[in-house]
mmCIF file of C-alpha atoms in Angstrom:
data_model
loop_
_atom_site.group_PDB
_atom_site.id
_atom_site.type_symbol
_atom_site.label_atom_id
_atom_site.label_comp_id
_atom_site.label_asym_id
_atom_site.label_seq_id
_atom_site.Cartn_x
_atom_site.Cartn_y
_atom_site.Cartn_z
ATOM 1 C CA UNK A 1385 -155.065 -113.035 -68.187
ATOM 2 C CA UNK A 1386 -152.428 -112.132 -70.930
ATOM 3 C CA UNK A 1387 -150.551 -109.961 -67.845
ATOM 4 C CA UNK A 1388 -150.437 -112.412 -65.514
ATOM 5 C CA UNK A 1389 -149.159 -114.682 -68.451
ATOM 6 C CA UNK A 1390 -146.269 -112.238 -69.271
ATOM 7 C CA UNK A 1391 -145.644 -112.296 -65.742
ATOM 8 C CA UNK A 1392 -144.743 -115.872 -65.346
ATOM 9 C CA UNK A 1393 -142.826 -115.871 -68.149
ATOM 10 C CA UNK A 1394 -140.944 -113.223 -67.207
ATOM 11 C CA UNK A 1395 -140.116 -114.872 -63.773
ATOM 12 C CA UNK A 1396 -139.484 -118.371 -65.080
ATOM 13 C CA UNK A 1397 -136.557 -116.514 -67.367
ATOM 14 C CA UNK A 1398 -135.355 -114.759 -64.078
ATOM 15 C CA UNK A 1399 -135.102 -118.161 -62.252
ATOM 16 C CA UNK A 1400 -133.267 -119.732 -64.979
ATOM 17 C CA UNK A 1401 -130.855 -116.982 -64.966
ATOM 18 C CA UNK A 1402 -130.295 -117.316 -61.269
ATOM 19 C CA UNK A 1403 -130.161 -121.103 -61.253
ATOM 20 C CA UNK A 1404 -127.531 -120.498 -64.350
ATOM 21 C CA UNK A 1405 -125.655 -118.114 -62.118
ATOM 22 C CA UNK A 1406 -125.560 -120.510 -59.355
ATOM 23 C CA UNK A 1407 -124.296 -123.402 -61.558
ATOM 24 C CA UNK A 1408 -121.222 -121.401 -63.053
ATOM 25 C CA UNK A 1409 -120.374 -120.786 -59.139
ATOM 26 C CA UNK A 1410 -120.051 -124.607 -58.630
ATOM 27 C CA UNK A 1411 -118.376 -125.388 -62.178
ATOM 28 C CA UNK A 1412 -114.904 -123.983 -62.353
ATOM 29 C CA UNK A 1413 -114.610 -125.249 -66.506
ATOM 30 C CA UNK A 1414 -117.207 -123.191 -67.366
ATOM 31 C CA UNK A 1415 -115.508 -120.015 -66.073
ATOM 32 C CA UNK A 1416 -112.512 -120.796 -67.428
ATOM 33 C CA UNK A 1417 -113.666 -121.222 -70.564
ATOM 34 C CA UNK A 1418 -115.760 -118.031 -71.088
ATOM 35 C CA UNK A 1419 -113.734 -114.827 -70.769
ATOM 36 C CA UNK A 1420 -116.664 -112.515 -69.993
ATOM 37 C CA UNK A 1421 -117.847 -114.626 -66.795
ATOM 38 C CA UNK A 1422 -114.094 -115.160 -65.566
ATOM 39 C CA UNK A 1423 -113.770 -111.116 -65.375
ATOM 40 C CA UNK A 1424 -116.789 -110.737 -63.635
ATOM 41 C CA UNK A 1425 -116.566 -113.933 -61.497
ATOM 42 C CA UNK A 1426 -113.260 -115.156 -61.010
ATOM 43 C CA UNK A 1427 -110.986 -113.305 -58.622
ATOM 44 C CA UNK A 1428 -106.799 -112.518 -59.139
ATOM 45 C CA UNK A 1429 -105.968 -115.574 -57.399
ATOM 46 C CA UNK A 1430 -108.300 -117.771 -59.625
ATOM 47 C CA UNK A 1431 -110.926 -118.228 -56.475
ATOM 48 C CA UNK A 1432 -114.594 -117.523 -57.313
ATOM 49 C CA UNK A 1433 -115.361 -113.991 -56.991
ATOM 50 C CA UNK A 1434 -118.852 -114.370 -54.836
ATOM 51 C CA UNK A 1435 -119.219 -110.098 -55.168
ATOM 52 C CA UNK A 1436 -119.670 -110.566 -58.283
ATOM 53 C CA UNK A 1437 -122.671 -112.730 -58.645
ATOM 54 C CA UNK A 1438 -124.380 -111.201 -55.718
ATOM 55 C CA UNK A 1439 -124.333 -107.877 -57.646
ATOM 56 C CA UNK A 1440 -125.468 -109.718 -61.286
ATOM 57 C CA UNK A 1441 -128.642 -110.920 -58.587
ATOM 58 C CA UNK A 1442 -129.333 -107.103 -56.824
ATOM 59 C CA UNK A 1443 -129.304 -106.034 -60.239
ATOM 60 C CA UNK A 1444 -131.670 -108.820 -61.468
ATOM 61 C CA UNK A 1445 -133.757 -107.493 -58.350
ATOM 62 C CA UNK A 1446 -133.773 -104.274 -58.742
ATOM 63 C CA UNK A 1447 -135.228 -104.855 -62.223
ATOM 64 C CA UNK A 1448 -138.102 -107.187 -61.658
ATOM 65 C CA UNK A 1449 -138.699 -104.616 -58.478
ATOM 66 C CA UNK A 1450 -138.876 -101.862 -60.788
ATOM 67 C CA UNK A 1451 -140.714 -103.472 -63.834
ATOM 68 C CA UNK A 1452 -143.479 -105.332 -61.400
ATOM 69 C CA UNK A 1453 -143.959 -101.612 -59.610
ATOM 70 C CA UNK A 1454 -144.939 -99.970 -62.699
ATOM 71 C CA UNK A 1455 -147.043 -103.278 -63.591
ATOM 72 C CA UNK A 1456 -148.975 -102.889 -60.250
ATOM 73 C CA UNK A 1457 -149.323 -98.715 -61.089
ATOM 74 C CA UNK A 1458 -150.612 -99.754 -64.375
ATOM 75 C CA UNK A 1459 -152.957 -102.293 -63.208
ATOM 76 C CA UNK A 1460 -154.347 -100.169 -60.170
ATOM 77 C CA UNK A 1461 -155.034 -96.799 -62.577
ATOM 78 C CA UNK A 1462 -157.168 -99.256 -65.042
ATOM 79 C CA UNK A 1463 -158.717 -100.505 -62.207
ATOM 80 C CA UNK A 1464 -159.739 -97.307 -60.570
ATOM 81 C CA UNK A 1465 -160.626 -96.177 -64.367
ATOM 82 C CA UNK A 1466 -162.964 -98.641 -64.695
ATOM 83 C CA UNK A 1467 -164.382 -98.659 -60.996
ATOM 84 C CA UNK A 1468 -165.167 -95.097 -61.784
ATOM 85 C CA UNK A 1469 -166.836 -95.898 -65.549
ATOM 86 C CA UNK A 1470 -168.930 -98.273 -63.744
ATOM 87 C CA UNK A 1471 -170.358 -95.909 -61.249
ATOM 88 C CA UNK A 1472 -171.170 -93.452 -64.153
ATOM 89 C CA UNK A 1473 -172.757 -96.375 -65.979
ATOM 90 C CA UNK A 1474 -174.912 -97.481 -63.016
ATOM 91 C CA UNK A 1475 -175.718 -93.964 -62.719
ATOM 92 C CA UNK A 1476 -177.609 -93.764 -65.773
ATOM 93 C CA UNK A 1477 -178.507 -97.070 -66.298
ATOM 94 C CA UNK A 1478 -180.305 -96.377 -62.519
ATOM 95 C CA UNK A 1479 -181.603 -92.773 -63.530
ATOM 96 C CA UNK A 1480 -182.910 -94.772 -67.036
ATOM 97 C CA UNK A 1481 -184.944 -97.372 -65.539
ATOM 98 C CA UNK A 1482 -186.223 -94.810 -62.614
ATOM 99 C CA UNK A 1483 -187.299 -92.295 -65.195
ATOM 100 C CA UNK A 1484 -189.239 -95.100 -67.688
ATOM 101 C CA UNK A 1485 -190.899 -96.606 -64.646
ATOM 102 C CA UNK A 1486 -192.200 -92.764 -63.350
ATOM 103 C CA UNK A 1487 -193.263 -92.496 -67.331
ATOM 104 C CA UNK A 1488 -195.640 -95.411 -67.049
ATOM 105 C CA UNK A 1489 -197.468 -94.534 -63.865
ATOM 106 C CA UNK A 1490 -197.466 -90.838 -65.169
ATOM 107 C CA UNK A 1491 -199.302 -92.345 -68.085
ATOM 108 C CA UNK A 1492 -201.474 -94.272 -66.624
ATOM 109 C CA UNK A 1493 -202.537 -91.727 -63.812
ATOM 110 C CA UNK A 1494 -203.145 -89.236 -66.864
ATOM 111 C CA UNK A 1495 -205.469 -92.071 -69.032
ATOM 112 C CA UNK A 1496 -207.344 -92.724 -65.496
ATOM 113 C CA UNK A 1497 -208.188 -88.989 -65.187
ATOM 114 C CA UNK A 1498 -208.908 -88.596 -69.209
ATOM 115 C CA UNK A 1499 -211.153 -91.733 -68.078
ATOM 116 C CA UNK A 1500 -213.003 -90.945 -64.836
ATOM 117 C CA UNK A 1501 -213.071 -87.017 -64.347
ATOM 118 C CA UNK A 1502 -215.855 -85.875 -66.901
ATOM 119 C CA UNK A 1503 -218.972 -84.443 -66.413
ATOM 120 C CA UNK A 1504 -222.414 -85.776 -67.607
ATOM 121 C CA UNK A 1505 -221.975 -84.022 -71.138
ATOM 122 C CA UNK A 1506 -218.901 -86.416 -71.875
ATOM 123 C CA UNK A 1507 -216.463 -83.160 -71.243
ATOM 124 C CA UNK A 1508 -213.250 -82.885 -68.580
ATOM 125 C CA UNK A 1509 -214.656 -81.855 -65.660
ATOM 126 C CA UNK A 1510 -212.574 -78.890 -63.690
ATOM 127 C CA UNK A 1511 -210.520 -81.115 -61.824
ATOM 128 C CA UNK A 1512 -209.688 -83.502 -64.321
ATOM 129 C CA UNK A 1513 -208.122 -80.338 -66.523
ATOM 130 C CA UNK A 1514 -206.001 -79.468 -63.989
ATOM 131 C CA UNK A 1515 -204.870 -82.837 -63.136
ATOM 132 C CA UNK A 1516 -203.444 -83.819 -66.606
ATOM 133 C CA UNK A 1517 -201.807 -80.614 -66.970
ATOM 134 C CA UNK A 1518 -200.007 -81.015 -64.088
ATOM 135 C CA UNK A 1519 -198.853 -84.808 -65.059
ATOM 136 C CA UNK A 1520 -198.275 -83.228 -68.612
ATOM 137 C CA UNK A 1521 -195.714 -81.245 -67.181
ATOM 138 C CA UNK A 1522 -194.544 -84.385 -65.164
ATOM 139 C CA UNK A 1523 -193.995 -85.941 -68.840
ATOM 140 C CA UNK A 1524 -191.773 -83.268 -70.466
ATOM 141 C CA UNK A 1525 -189.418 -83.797 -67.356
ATOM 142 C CA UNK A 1526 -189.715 -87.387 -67.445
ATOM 143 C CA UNK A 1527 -188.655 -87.795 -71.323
ATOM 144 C CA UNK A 1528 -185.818 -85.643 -70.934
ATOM 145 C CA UNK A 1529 -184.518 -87.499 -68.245
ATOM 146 C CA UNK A 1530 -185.121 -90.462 -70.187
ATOM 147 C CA UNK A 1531 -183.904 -89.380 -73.386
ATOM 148 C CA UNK A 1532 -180.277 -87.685 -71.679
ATOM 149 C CA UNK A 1533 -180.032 -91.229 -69.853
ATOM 150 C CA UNK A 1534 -180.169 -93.444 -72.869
ATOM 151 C CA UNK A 1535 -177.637 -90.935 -74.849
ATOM 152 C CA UNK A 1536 -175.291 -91.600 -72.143
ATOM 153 C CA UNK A 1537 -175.675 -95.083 -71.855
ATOM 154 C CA UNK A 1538 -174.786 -95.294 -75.539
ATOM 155 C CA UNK A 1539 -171.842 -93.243 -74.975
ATOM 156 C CA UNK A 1540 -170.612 -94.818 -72.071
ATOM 157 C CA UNK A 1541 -170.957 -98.518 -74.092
ATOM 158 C CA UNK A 1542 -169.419 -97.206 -76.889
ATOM 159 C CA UNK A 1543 -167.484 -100.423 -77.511
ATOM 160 C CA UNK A 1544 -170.724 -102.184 -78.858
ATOM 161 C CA UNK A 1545 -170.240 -100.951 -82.468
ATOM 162 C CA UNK A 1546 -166.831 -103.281 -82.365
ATOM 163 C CA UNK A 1547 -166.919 -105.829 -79.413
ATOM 164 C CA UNK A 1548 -168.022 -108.908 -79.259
ATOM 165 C CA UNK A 1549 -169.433 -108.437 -75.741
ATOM 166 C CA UNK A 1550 -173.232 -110.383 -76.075
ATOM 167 C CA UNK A 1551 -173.934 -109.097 -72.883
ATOM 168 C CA UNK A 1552 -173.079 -105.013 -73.626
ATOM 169 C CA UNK A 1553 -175.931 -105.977 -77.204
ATOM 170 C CA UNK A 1554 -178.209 -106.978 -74.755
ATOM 171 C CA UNK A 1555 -177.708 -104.312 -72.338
ATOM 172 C CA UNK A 1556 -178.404 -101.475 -75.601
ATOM 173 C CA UNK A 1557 -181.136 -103.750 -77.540
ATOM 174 C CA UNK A 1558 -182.904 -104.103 -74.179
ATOM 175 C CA UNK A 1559 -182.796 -100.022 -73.617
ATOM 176 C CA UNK A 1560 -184.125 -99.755 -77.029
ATOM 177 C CA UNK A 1561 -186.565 -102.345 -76.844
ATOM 178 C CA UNK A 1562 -187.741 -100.919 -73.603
ATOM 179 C CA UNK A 1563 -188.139 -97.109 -75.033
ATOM 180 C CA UNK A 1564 -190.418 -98.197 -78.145
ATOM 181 C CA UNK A 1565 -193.088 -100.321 -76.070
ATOM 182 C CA UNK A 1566 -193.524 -97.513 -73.505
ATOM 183 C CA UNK A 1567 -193.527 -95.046 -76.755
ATOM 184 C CA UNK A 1568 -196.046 -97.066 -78.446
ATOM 185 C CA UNK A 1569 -198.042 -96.672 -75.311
ATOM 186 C CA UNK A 1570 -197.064 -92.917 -75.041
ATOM 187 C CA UNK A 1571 -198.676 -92.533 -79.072
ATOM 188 C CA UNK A 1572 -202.056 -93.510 -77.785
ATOM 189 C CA UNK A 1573 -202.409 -90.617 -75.506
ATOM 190 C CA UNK A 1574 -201.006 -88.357 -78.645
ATOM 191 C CA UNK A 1575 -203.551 -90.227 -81.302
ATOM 192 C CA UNK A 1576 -206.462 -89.366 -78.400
ATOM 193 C CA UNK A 1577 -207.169 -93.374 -78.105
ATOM 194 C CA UNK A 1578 -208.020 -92.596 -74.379
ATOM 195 C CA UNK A 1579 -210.256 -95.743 -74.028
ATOM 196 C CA UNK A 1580 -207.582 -98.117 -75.295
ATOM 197 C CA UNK A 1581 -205.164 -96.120 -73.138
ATOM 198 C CA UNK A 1582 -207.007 -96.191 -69.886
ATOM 199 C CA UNK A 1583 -207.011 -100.392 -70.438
ATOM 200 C CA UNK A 1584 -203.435 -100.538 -71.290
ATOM 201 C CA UNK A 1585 -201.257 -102.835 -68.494
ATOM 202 C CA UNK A 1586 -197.870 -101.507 -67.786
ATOM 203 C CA UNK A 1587 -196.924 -105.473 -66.073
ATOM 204 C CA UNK A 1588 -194.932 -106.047 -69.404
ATOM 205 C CA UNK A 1589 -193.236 -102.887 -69.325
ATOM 206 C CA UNK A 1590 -192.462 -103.326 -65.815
ATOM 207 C CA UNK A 1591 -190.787 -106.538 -66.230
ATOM 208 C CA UNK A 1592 -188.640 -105.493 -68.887
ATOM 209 C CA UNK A 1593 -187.655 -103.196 -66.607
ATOM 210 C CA UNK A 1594 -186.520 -105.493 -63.998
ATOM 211 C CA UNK A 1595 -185.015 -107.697 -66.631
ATOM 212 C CA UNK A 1596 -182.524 -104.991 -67.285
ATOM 213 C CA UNK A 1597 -182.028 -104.190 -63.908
ATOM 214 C CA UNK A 1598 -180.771 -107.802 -63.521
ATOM 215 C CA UNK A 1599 -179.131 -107.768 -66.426
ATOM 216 C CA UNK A 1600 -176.744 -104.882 -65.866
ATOM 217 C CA UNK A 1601 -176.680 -106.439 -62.200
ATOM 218 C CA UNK A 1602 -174.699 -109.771 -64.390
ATOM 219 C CA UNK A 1603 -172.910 -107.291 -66.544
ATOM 220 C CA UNK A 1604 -171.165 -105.102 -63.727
ATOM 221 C CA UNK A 1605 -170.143 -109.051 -61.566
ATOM 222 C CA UNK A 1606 -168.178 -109.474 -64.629
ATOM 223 C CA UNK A 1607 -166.694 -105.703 -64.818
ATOM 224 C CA UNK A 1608 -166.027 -105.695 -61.326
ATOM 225 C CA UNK A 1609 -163.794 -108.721 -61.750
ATOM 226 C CA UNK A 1610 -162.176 -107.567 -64.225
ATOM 227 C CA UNK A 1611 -161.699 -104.395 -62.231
ATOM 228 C CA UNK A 1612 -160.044 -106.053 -59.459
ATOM 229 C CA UNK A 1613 -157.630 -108.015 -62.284
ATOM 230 C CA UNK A 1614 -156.913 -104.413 -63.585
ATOM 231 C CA UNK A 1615 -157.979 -105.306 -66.832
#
């Protein structure tokens, strides 16, 4: 906004020099009476000297070509710059809500086997055993993914610690938010609360998750446009 402002101005001040220029060409008084615009404009035999103002104008050109060229460089390397910021964020914003989702069902798949595959003395049966070790292993993967995915998405939304962005607080607070609940729910498989575990929803969690899908859906609309402004 504040470019294309500058802009205007900046061409408004060029058309009043130009309409100036054109006015001294029709009024022979005010030649005469400034020195500087008689040497440039006013010929030996006192006739208006039209080479003159035709060069002031190619100059005038020339530098709103050149100024409005490196304006439109400017513009189009912030815009690819931040084309190329939003793919990284949607990246791990993406890889984020991919890798919480995968932690729920891997949860829940692991409480329904602590739940259903055990013998008549109360004990894992053979199956069972091998089932939540495998999913265990499923885990460690998972919370690295999501643990490297919500470092980035702090890094890349750095600006939150000094912008006044609402949407960006929302975007971390619901990442955060997000995290803890499916922690919390993570803590009853380390505390042994199997029972409680195996009756845990994941709908809530779920819809969080869809909430900051659409969310960050809103958010990059508004960077996009911004990116085709080259703001």
């Amino acid at each position: 906004m504040q470019s294309t402002i500058k802009l205007i101005v900046k061409i408004i001040i060029i058309i009043c020099l130009i309409v100036y220029l054109l006015i001294i060409a029709f009024n022979m008084k005010i030649i005469k009476s400034n020195q500087l615009i008689q040497f440039l404009f006013v010929t030996e035999k006192n006739k208006f000297n039209w080479i003159g103002i035709t060069s002031v104008l190619a100059i005038i050109s020339l530098t709103f070509t050149a100024w409005d060229s490196r304006r439109k460089l400017k513009a189009d390397l912030i815009s690819k710059s931040r084309i190329k910021w939003m793919d990284n964020l949607k990246g791990h914003i993406g890889l984020y809500c991919s890798a919480q989702q995968a932690k729920l069902v891997t949860l829940e798949l692991i409480f329904r086997y602590l739940k259903d595959e055990r013998n008549e003395n109360g004990e894992l049966n053979e199956f069972g055993v091998e089932q939540v070790n495998i999913n265990t292993a499923k885990l460690d993967k998972i919370e690295y993914d999501v643990s490297n995915s919500i470092a980035l998405i702090k890094l890349n939304l750095f600006r939150y610690q000094s912008t006044d962005d609402e949407i960006e607080r929302e975007i971390l607070n619901s990442v955060e938010a997000i995290d803890k609940k499916i922690s919390n729910y993570q803590d009853l498989l380390t505390d042994e609360k199997y029972e409680k575990g195996y009756e845990h929803g994941m709908d809530s969690e779920m819809k969080d998750i869809d909430k900051l899908l659409h969310l960050s859906a809103n958010y990059f609309k508004i960077e996009w446009e911004k990116a085709k402004r080259g703001e």
